[in-house]
Coordinates of C-alpha atoms and ligand atoms in Angstrom, one line a residue:
Chain P
M1 CA 105.6 111.2 127.6
V2 CA 104.4 107.3 128.7
S3 CA 100.6 107.2 130.0
P4 CA 100.2 106.9 134.0
P5 CA 101.3 103.3 134.9
M6 CA 98.4 102.7 136.8
L7 CA 95.8 102.3 133.6
P8 CA 96.0 98.5 132.9
P9 CA 97.0 97.9 129.2
I10 CA 93.7 98.2 126.5
L11 CA 96.0 95.5 124.6
A12 CA 98.4 92.7 126.0
A13 CA 100.2 90.2 123.9
Q14 CA 101.9 87.6 125.5
G15 CA 104.3 84.6 123.9
I16 CA 102.6 85.0 120.3
R17 CA 104.9 82.5 118.3
K18 CA 103.9 81.7 114.5
A19 CA 105.8 79.8 112.1
F20 CA 105.4 79.6 108.2
A21 CA 106.0 75.9 106.7
G22 CA 108.0 75.2 109.5
R23 CA 110.3 78.3 109.8
S24 CA 109.7 80.6 112.9
V25 CA 108.9 84.0 112.1
L26 CA 107.5 85.2 115.8
N27 CA 109.3 83.7 118.8
G28 CA 107.3 84.5 121.4
I29 CA 106.3 88.2 121.6
D30 CA 105.1 89.8 124.4
L31 CA 103.7 93.4 124.0
E32 CA 101.5 95.8 126.1
V33 CA 100.1 98.9 125.0
R34 CA 98.2 101.3 127.3
Q35 CA 95.1 103.2 126.3
G36 CA 95.9 106.3 124.3
E37 CA 99.6 105.1 123.9
A38 CA 101.2 105.6 120.0
V39 CA 103.6 102.7 119.7
T40 CA 105.9 102.5 116.8
I41 CA 107.4 99.4 115.4
I42 CA 110.5 99.2 113.6
G43 CA 112.9 96.4 112.5
A44 CA 114.8 95.1 109.7
S45 CA 112.7 93.6 106.7
G46 CA 112.0 90.1 107.2
S47 CA 111.8 90.7 111.2
G48 CA 108.2 89.9 111.7
K49 CA 106.8 93.4 112.0
T50 CA 103.9 92.4 109.5
T51 CA 103.1 88.8 111.0
L52 CA 102.8 90.4 114.6
L53 CA 100.1 92.9 113.3
R54 CA 98.2 90.4 111.3
C55 CA 98.5 87.8 114.4
L56 CA 97.2 90.8 116.7
N57 CA 93.7 90.8 115.0
W58 CA 93.9 87.2 113.8
L59 CA 93.9 87.8 110.1
E60 CA 96.6 85.5 110.7
R61 CA 95.9 82.6 113.7
P62 CA 98.9 82.5 116.1
D63 CA 100.3 78.9 116.9
A64 CA 100.7 80.0 120.3
G65 CA 100.2 82.9 122.8
D66 CA 97.2 85.0 124.0
I67 CA 96.1 88.4 122.9
R68 CA 93.8 90.3 125.2
I69 CA 91.9 93.4 124.1
A70 CA 89.3 95.4 126.0
G71 CA 88.4 92.4 128.1
A72 CA 88.1 90.0 125.1
T73 CA 90.7 87.4 124.3
M74 CA 91.1 86.9 120.9
G75 CA 89.7 83.5 119.3
R76 CA 88.7 82.5 122.5
S77 CA 84.7 82.7 124.1
G78 CA 85.0 82.1 127.4
S79 CA 86.8 78.7 127.7
L80 CA 85.4 77.8 124.4
V81 CA 87.0 78.2 121.0
A82 CA 85.4 81.3 119.4
G83 CA 83.1 80.6 116.8
E84 CA 83.2 82.6 113.1
R85 CA 80.8 85.2 114.2
E86 CA 82.6 85.9 117.8
L87 CA 85.9 85.8 116.3
A88 CA 84.6 88.7 113.7
R89 CA 83.2 90.5 116.6
Q90 CA 86.8 90.4 118.4
R91 CA 88.3 91.3 115.1
R92 CA 86.5 94.7 114.8
L93 CA 88.2 95.9 118.1
F94 CA 91.2 96.2 115.8
G95 CA 91.3 98.7 112.9
F96 CA 93.5 97.9 110.2
V97 CA 95.4 99.9 107.7
F98 CA 97.1 98.1 105.0
Q99 CA 100.1 98.9 103.2
R100 CA 98.4 98.8 99.6
F101 CA 95.3 100.3 101.2
N102 CA 92.9 97.4 99.9
L103 CA 90.0 100.0 99.4
F104 CA 87.0 98.0 97.8
P105 CA 87.1 99.3 94.1
H106 CA 83.6 98.9 93.3
L107 CA 82.4 101.4 95.8
T108 CA 82.7 105.2 96.4
A109 CA 85.0 106.5 99.1
L110 CA 81.7 107.2 101.1
Q111 CA 80.4 103.4 100.9
N112 CA 83.6 101.9 101.2
V113 CA 83.5 103.4 104.8
A114 CA 79.9 103.1 105.0
L115 CA 79.9 99.6 104.6
G116 CA 81.2 98.0 107.9
P117 CA 78.5 100.1 109.9
R118 CA 75.7 99.2 107.4
R119 CA 76.6 95.8 106.9
V120 CA 78.5 94.6 109.8
L121 CA 76.9 96.7 112.5
G122 CA 73.6 96.6 110.9
Q123 CA 73.1 100.3 110.8
P124 CA 70.2 102.0 108.3
R125 CA 71.8 103.7 105.2
A126 CA 71.5 106.9 106.2
Q127 CA 72.8 106.7 109.8
A128 CA 75.8 104.4 108.1
E129 CA 76.6 106.9 105.6
A130 CA 76.2 109.8 107.8
R131 CA 78.8 108.2 110.2
A132 CA 80.9 107.7 106.9
E133 CA 80.7 111.5 106.0
Q134 CA 81.8 112.1 109.3
E135 CA 84.9 110.2 109.2
L136 CA 85.7 111.1 106.0
R137 CA 85.4 115.0 107.0
R138 CA 87.8 113.7 109.9
V139 CA 90.6 112.8 107.5
Q140 CA 90.0 115.9 105.4
L141 CA 88.0 114.0 102.4
G142 CA 84.6 115.9 102.6
D143 CA 85.2 117.1 99.0
H144 CA 85.9 113.5 97.2
M145 CA 83.2 111.2 99.0
H146 CA 81.6 110.0 95.9
K147 CA 84.4 109.3 94.3
P148 CA 85.7 105.6 93.5
P149 CA 89.1 104.6 94.7
S150 CA 90.5 104.7 90.9
Q151 CA 89.9 108.4 91.1
L152 CA 91.9 109.3 94.1
S153 CA 95.6 109.7 95.0
G154 CA 97.3 107.4 96.9
G155 CA 97.5 109.5 100.0
Q156 CA 93.6 109.9 99.6
Q157 CA 93.0 106.2 99.3
Q158 CA 95.3 105.7 102.1
R159 CA 93.1 108.4 104.3
V160 CA 89.9 106.7 103.0
A161 CA 91.4 103.5 104.5
I162 CA 91.8 105.0 107.9
A163 CA 88.5 106.4 107.9
R164 CA 87.2 103.2 107.1
A165 CA 88.7 101.5 109.8
L166 CA 87.7 104.4 112.3
A167 CA 84.1 104.0 111.4
M168 CA 84.1 100.7 113.4
D169 CA 85.1 102.2 116.5
P170 CA 88.4 100.4 117.0
K171 CA 90.0 100.2 120.7
V172 CA 93.3 100.0 118.8
M173 CA 94.3 100.9 115.2
L174 CA 96.9 98.8 113.5
F175 CA 99.2 100.5 110.7
D176 CA 101.2 98.4 108.6
E177 CA 103.6 100.7 106.7
P178 CA 100.9 102.8 105.7
T179 CA 103.1 105.4 103.8
S180 CA 105.4 103.0 102.0
A181 CA 103.4 102.6 99.3
L182 CA 102.9 106.3 98.3
D183 CA 104.7 108.7 96.2
P184 CA 107.2 110.6 98.5
E185 CA 105.2 113.6 97.9
L186 CA 101.8 112.4 99.5
V187 CA 103.6 110.7 102.4
Q188 CA 103.3 113.9 104.8
E189 CA 99.4 114.2 104.4
V190 CA 98.7 110.2 105.7
L191 CA 101.3 111.0 108.2
D192 CA 99.7 114.3 109.3
T193 CA 96.5 112.4 109.8
M194 CA 97.7 109.8 112.0
R195 CA 99.7 112.4 113.7
A196 CA 96.2 114.0 114.4
L197 CA 94.8 110.6 115.6
A198 CA 97.5 110.3 118.0
A199 CA 96.7 113.5 119.4
E200 CA 92.9 112.6 119.6
G201 CA 94.1 109.9 121.9
M202 CA 93.6 107.0 119.8
T203 CA 95.8 103.9 120.8
M204 CA 97.9 103.3 118.0
L205 CA 100.6 100.6 116.7
V206 CA 102.5 101.6 113.7
V207 CA 104.6 99.6 111.9
T208 CA 106.7 102.2 109.8
H209 CA 110.2 103.5 108.1
E210 CA 109.5 106.6 108.9
M211 CA 112.0 107.5 111.6
R212 CA 110.9 111.2 112.0
F213 CA 107.0 109.8 112.9
A214 CA 108.7 107.2 115.5
R215 CA 110.7 109.7 117.2
H216 CA 108.3 112.6 117.2
V217 CA 104.7 111.3 117.3
A218 CA 105.1 107.8 119.2
D219 CA 105.3 107.8 122.9
R220 CA 107.4 104.4 122.8
V221 CA 109.2 102.6 120.1
V222 CA 109.4 98.8 120.0
F223 CA 112.7 97.3 117.8
M224 CA 112.2 93.8 116.5
A225 CA 114.9 91.6 115.5
D226 CA 114.6 87.8 114.7
G227 CA 111.0 87.3 115.6
L228 CA 111.6 89.1 119.0
I229 CA 111.1 92.3 120.6
A230 CA 114.9 93.0 121.0
E231 CA 114.7 96.6 122.5
Q232 CA 112.1 99.1 123.4
G233 CA 111.5 102.4 125.1
A234 CA 110.7 106.2 124.6
P235 CA 111.9 107.6 121.1
E236 CA 114.6 109.6 122.5
A237 CA 116.6 107.2 124.7
L238 CA 116.0 104.2 121.6
F239 CA 117.3 106.4 119.2
N240 CA 120.1 108.2 121.0
A241 CA 121.4 105.3 123.2
P242 CA 120.5 102.1 121.5
T243 CA 122.2 99.2 123.5
D244 CA 121.0 96.2 121.2
P245 CA 123.9 95.8 118.4
R246 CA 121.2 94.7 116.1
L247 CA 119.7 98.3 116.8
Q248 CA 122.7 100.2 116.5
R249 CA 123.3 98.7 113.2
F250 CA 119.8 99.4 111.9
L251 CA 120.1 103.0 112.8
R252 CA 123.5 103.2 111.2
H253 CA 121.9 102.1 108.1
L254 CA 119.1 104.5 108.2
E255 CA 119.5 108.1 106.6
P256 CA 120.2 110.9 108.8
T257 CA 116.7 112.3 110.1
A258 CA 115.7 115.5 111.7
Chain R
M1 CA 76.2 66.9 42.9
I2 CA 72.9 69.3 42.8
F3 CA 71.9 71.8 45.4
D4 CA 68.2 71.3 46.0
W5 CA 66.6 74.9 46.2
N6 CA 63.3 73.4 46.6
V7 CA 63.6 71.3 49.9
V8 CA 65.6 74.5 51.5
W9 CA 62.6 76.7 51.0
Y10 CA 60.3 74.1 52.1
A11 CA 62.3 73.5 55.0
V12 CA 63.0 77.1 56.4
P13 CA 59.3 77.6 57.8
L14 CA 59.1 73.9 58.9
L15 CA 62.5 74.4 60.9
A16 CA 60.9 77.4 62.6
H17 CA 59.0 75.6 64.9
G18 CA 62.3 73.7 65.7
V19 CA 64.2 76.9 66.3
V20 CA 61.3 78.1 68.5
M21 CA 61.8 74.9 70.7
T22 CA 65.7 75.0 70.5
L23 CA 65.5 78.6 72.0
Q24 CA 63.2 77.7 74.8
V25 CA 65.1 74.6 75.7
S26 CA 68.3 76.8 75.6
V27 CA 66.7 79.5 78.1
V28 CA 65.0 77.2 80.3
A29 CA 68.0 75.2 80.7
G30 CA 70.5 78.5 80.7
V31 CA 68.4 79.9 83.6
L32 CA 68.7 76.8 85.4
A33 CA 72.1 76.2 84.5
L34 CA 73.0 79.8 86.1
A35 CA 71.2 79.2 89.1
I36 CA 72.8 75.8 89.8
G37 CA 76.2 77.0 88.9
L38 CA 76.0 80.1 91.3
L39 CA 74.6 77.9 94.1
A40 CA 77.3 74.8 93.2
G41 CA 80.1 77.5 93.1
L42 CA 79.3 79.2 96.4
A43 CA 78.8 75.7 98.1
S44 CA 82.5 74.6 96.9
L45 CA 83.9 78.1 98.5
S46 CA 82.1 77.1 101.8
S47 CA 84.0 76.3 104.5
F48 CA 81.9 73.0 105.4
R49 CA 84.4 70.6 103.9
P50 CA 81.8 67.7 103.0
L51 CA 79.7 70.1 100.9
R52 CA 82.9 71.1 99.2
W53 CA 83.6 67.3 98.4
L54 CA 80.4 67.1 97.1
M55 CA 80.9 69.7 94.9
R56 CA 83.8 68.6 93.6
G57 CA 82.1 65.0 93.1
Y58 CA 79.1 66.2 90.9
V59 CA 81.9 68.6 88.8
D60 CA 84.2 65.9 88.2
F61 CA 81.4 63.2 87.3
I62 CA 80.1 66.0 84.7
R63 CA 83.4 66.5 83.4
G64 CA 84.1 63.1 82.9
T65 CA 81.3 61.6 81.4
P66 CA 79.8 62.4 77.6
L67 CA 76.7 64.7 77.7
L68 CA 75.0 62.2 75.6
I69 CA 75.3 59.6 78.3
Q70 CA 74.0 62.1 80.9
I71 CA 71.3 62.8 78.8
F72 CA 70.3 59.1 78.4
L73 CA 71.0 58.4 82.3
V74 CA 68.4 61.3 83.4
F75 CA 66.2 60.0 80.6
F76 CA 66.3 56.4 81.0
A77 CA 67.7 55.7 84.3
L78 CA 65.9 58.0 86.4
P79 CA 62.7 56.2 85.9
V80 CA 64.0 53.3 87.5
V81 CA 64.5 54.7 91.1
G82 CA 61.0 56.3 90.2
V83 CA 61.4 59.5 88.7
R84 CA 60.3 59.6 85.4
L85 CA 60.4 63.0 83.5
P86 CA 59.0 63.7 79.9
E87 CA 61.7 64.2 77.4
Y88 CA 61.6 67.9 77.3
W89 CA 62.0 68.1 81.0
A90 CA 64.5 65.3 81.0
G91 CA 66.7 67.0 78.6
V92 CA 66.2 70.5 79.9
A93 CA 67.4 68.8 83.3
A94 CA 70.6 67.2 81.9
L95 CA 71.6 70.2 79.9
A96 CA 71.3 72.3 82.9
L97 CA 73.2 70.1 85.2
N98 CA 75.9 69.5 82.7
S99 CA 76.4 73.2 82.2
G100 CA 75.7 74.0 86.0
A101 CA 78.9 72.0 86.7
Y102 CA 81.5 74.2 84.2
I103 CA 79.2 77.4 85.4
S104 CA 80.0 76.7 89.2
E105 CA 83.7 76.2 88.2
I106 CA 83.6 79.9 86.4
V107 CA 82.1 81.1 89.7
R108 CA 84.6 79.7 92.1
G109 CA 87.4 80.9 89.9
S110 CA 86.1 84.3 89.8
V111 CA 85.5 84.6 93.1
G112 CA 88.8 83.1 94.0
S113 CA 90.4 85.6 91.5
V114 CA 89.7 88.5 93.8
E115 CA 92.7 89.9 95.3
K116 CA 93.3 88.5 98.6
G117 CA 93.6 91.9 100.3
Q118 CA 90.1 92.7 99.6
S119 CA 89.1 89.7 102.1
E120 CA 91.3 90.7 104.6
A121 CA 90.3 94.2 104.3
A122 CA 86.4 93.0 104.8
L123 CA 87.5 90.8 107.9
S124 CA 89.6 93.5 109.3
I125 CA 86.1 95.5 109.5
G126 CA 84.4 92.6 111.2
M127 CA 82.6 90.8 108.5
T128 CA 81.9 87.2 108.4
R129 CA 83.1 85.0 105.5
T130 CA 79.6 85.0 104.4
G131 CA 79.7 88.9 104.6
V132 CA 83.0 89.0 102.8
L133 CA 81.7 86.8 99.7
W134 CA 78.2 88.5 99.8
W135 CA 79.6 92.2 100.1
V136 CA 83.1 92.2 98.6
L137 CA 83.8 89.5 96.3
L138 CA 80.9 88.7 94.5
P139 CA 80.2 92.1 93.4
Q140 CA 83.7 92.4 92.0
A141 CA 83.3 88.9 90.4
W142 CA 80.2 89.8 88.0
R143 CA 81.9 91.3 85.5
P144 CA 84.6 88.9 84.8
M145 CA 82.5 86.0 84.8
V146 CA 80.4 87.3 81.5
P147 CA 82.8 86.0 79.1
P148 CA 83.2 82.9 80.2
L149 CA 79.5 82.6 81.2
T150 CA 78.9 83.6 77.5
N151 CA 81.0 80.4 76.3
D152 CA 79.3 78.0 78.6
L153 CA 75.7 79.2 77.3
I154 CA 76.7 79.2 73.9
T155 CA 77.9 75.5 74.5
L156 CA 74.8 75.0 76.0
T157 CA 72.9 76.1 73.2
K158 CA 74.9 74.1 70.8
N159 CA 74.4 71.1 73.1
S160 CA 70.9 71.4 72.7
S161 CA 71.3 69.6 69.4
L162 CA 71.6 66.3 71.3
L163 CA 68.3 66.4 72.5
S164 CA 67.2 65.1 69.3
A165 CA 68.3 61.7 70.5
I166 CA 65.6 61.3 72.9
S167 CA 63.1 62.9 70.6
V168 CA 62.7 66.6 71.8
Y169 CA 61.6 68.0 68.8
E170 CA 64.3 70.9 68.7
L171 CA 66.2 72.2 65.4
T172 CA 68.0 69.3 64.9
R173 CA 65.3 66.8 65.2
A174 CA 63.1 68.9 63.2
G175 CA 65.8 69.1 60.5
Q176 CA 65.9 65.2 60.7
A177 CA 62.5 64.6 60.4
I178 CA 62.7 66.5 56.6
I179 CA 65.9 64.3 55.8
A180 CA 64.0 61.2 56.7
T181 CA 61.2 62.3 54.2
H182 CA 63.0 64.2 51.7
F183 CA 66.8 62.7 51.7
A184 CA 68.4 65.9 51.4
P185 CA 71.0 65.6 54.4
F186 CA 73.6 68.2 52.6
E187 CA 70.8 70.8 52.5
I188 CA 69.4 70.2 55.5
Y189 CA 72.3 70.0 57.8
L190 CA 73.7 73.1 55.7
L191 CA 70.6 75.0 57.0
L192 CA 70.9 73.5 60.5
A193 CA 74.3 75.2 60.5
L194 CA 73.2 78.4 59.6
Y195 CA 70.2 78.5 62.0
Y196 CA 72.9 77.7 64.9
Y197 CA 75.3 79.9 63.8
L198 CA 72.9 83.0 63.6
L199 CA 71.3 82.0 67.3
I200 CA 75.0 82.0 68.5
S201 CA 75.6 85.5 66.7
V202 CA 72.6 86.9 68.8
L203 CA 74.0 85.5 72.3
S204 CA 77.5 86.9 71.7
W205 CA 76.2 89.9 70.8
A206 CA 74.0 90.3 73.7
S207 CA 76.5 89.2 75.9
R208 CA 79.1 91.9 74.8
R209 CA 76.6 94.8 75.5
L210 CA 75.8 93.3 78.9
E211 CA 79.5 93.2 79.4
R212 CA 80.1 96.9 78.4
S213 CA 77.2 97.8 80.6
L214 CA 78.3 96.3 83.8
P215 CA 80.4 99.0 85.9
Q216 CA 84.0 98.9 85.5
W217 CA 86.5 100.5 88.0
Ligands
LIG301 N1 101.9 84.1 104.7 C1 103.2 83.6 104.9 N2 103.6 82.5 104.1 C2 105.0 82.3 104.4 N3 106.0 83.1 104.9 C3 105.6 84.2 105.2 C4 104.2 84.9 105.4 N4 104.1 85.8 105.8 C5 105.4 86.3 106.1 N5 106.3 85.3 105.9 C6 107.9 85.2 105.8 O1 107.9 85.6 107.6 C7 109.1 86.5 107.5 C8 108.5 87.7 108.3 O2 107.7 88.4 107.4 P1 107.0 89.8 107.9 O3 106.3 90.3 106.6 O4 106.4 89.7 108.9 O5 108.4 90.8 107.8 P2 108.6 92.4 108.1 O6 109.1 92.6 109.2 O7 106.9 92.7 107.9 O8 109.0 92.7 107.0 P3 109.0 94.2 106.0 O9 109.8 95.1 106.7 O10 109.8 93.6 104.4 O11 107.7 94.5 105.6 C9 109.7 86.8 106.3 O12 110.3 86.0 105.8 C10 108.5 86.2 105.2 O13 109.1 85.7 103.8
LIG302 MG1 105.8 94.3 106.5

């Protein structure tokens, strides 16, 4: 189900490297994502999945490499280094969904989602809140808009976080294990939301341990090992006929999935 | 030893004037200290390095020197460079600068202790560092600031007693004046202690009410 090959990638990362305290975590990642594509990233713990996502939107500054998204090069402004404002503008080309939601506890669900449109885009309050309401309905939370995060379940909180990202009209959504902090019975509602998003044509990059999601929703699966992309391809091919021995080992250790 | 109740009854109304002055000095210096502390605290969080160094130096100096010396510096040393403040304002300025340094550390600490994921979430929706500070970190930092701020304002109120050394006619100075004429140091100092204690109690009570009234999540 790969998108037509003639479309240029909306996201192209090239040669991304990152080390922490001299220990190399990303060793030159090349990754292209096409508009509307849903890509899942899998890999063992410590293989650098989170670091890759955080480097893409420059929450973590890559040591080397280029990230081009929708015509912009992250951290670059023409031939110059992007200033803080320019970088902030580039960063919102990505939506980011965190493992632990990171909702703003002092704001209601509605205010969480409206904060970006209001304070970043400078929209008047009514407009920002109307947009927030629309995004919250999109993730089935129309009835909980005025609750603070502390009164929402984990699954609801994560959906608010998704709505908060969507309200900024991102070109690419990044998800870092969005369901792994959730009680098992709450996982499905978040996966359903993401599946709907993918069906609407949102470009998504999802780090997950939910192999069913990888198998049934993703257009492509990327397997990371030792800070590199070790193997990638359509889910069927990758799961049924893995070639990299590390991938074979990784898949053997997973519980059997449907 | 005989406790002289007469001097006590005589002193109570006389000290009222001192109480008013102590209150006034503390409130004015306290408000200034809060403003200085907030600004200096934010400056010490700035990404502009020289500003951070300047704030470090300020806090270090205040921490490393006695308040009494700071008061004398403002009162006696500033005139040398052409700034001459009347004792009241010299005292208020010294107290505010002193307390402001400690308050800036509270501001810096509370903002810094907001969980890192909060800043990252705000950055990820395209906020600049200033926006993050203003819309996400500070609103969450107010409540935890109240107890330590109360401590510092209490300290400031007690420290105002040192302004007696530059003849600001506040509570301690008023008491000393009575002692000088009536030679009843025990009675008067005991009375002063009681006055300060009551002032501080009111302050603590107000702070607890404020803390409870601030939103919690
Ligand atoms: N800020 C940091 N400072 C130092 N080391 C870090 C930092 N972030 C990540 N690392 C290290 O980089 C390596 C890769 O981490 P990363 O979180 O990207 O892995 P991951 O693939 O997401 O793992 P998991 O499946 O456990 O989430 C780990 O060894 C981690 O300890
Ligand atoms: Mg991770």
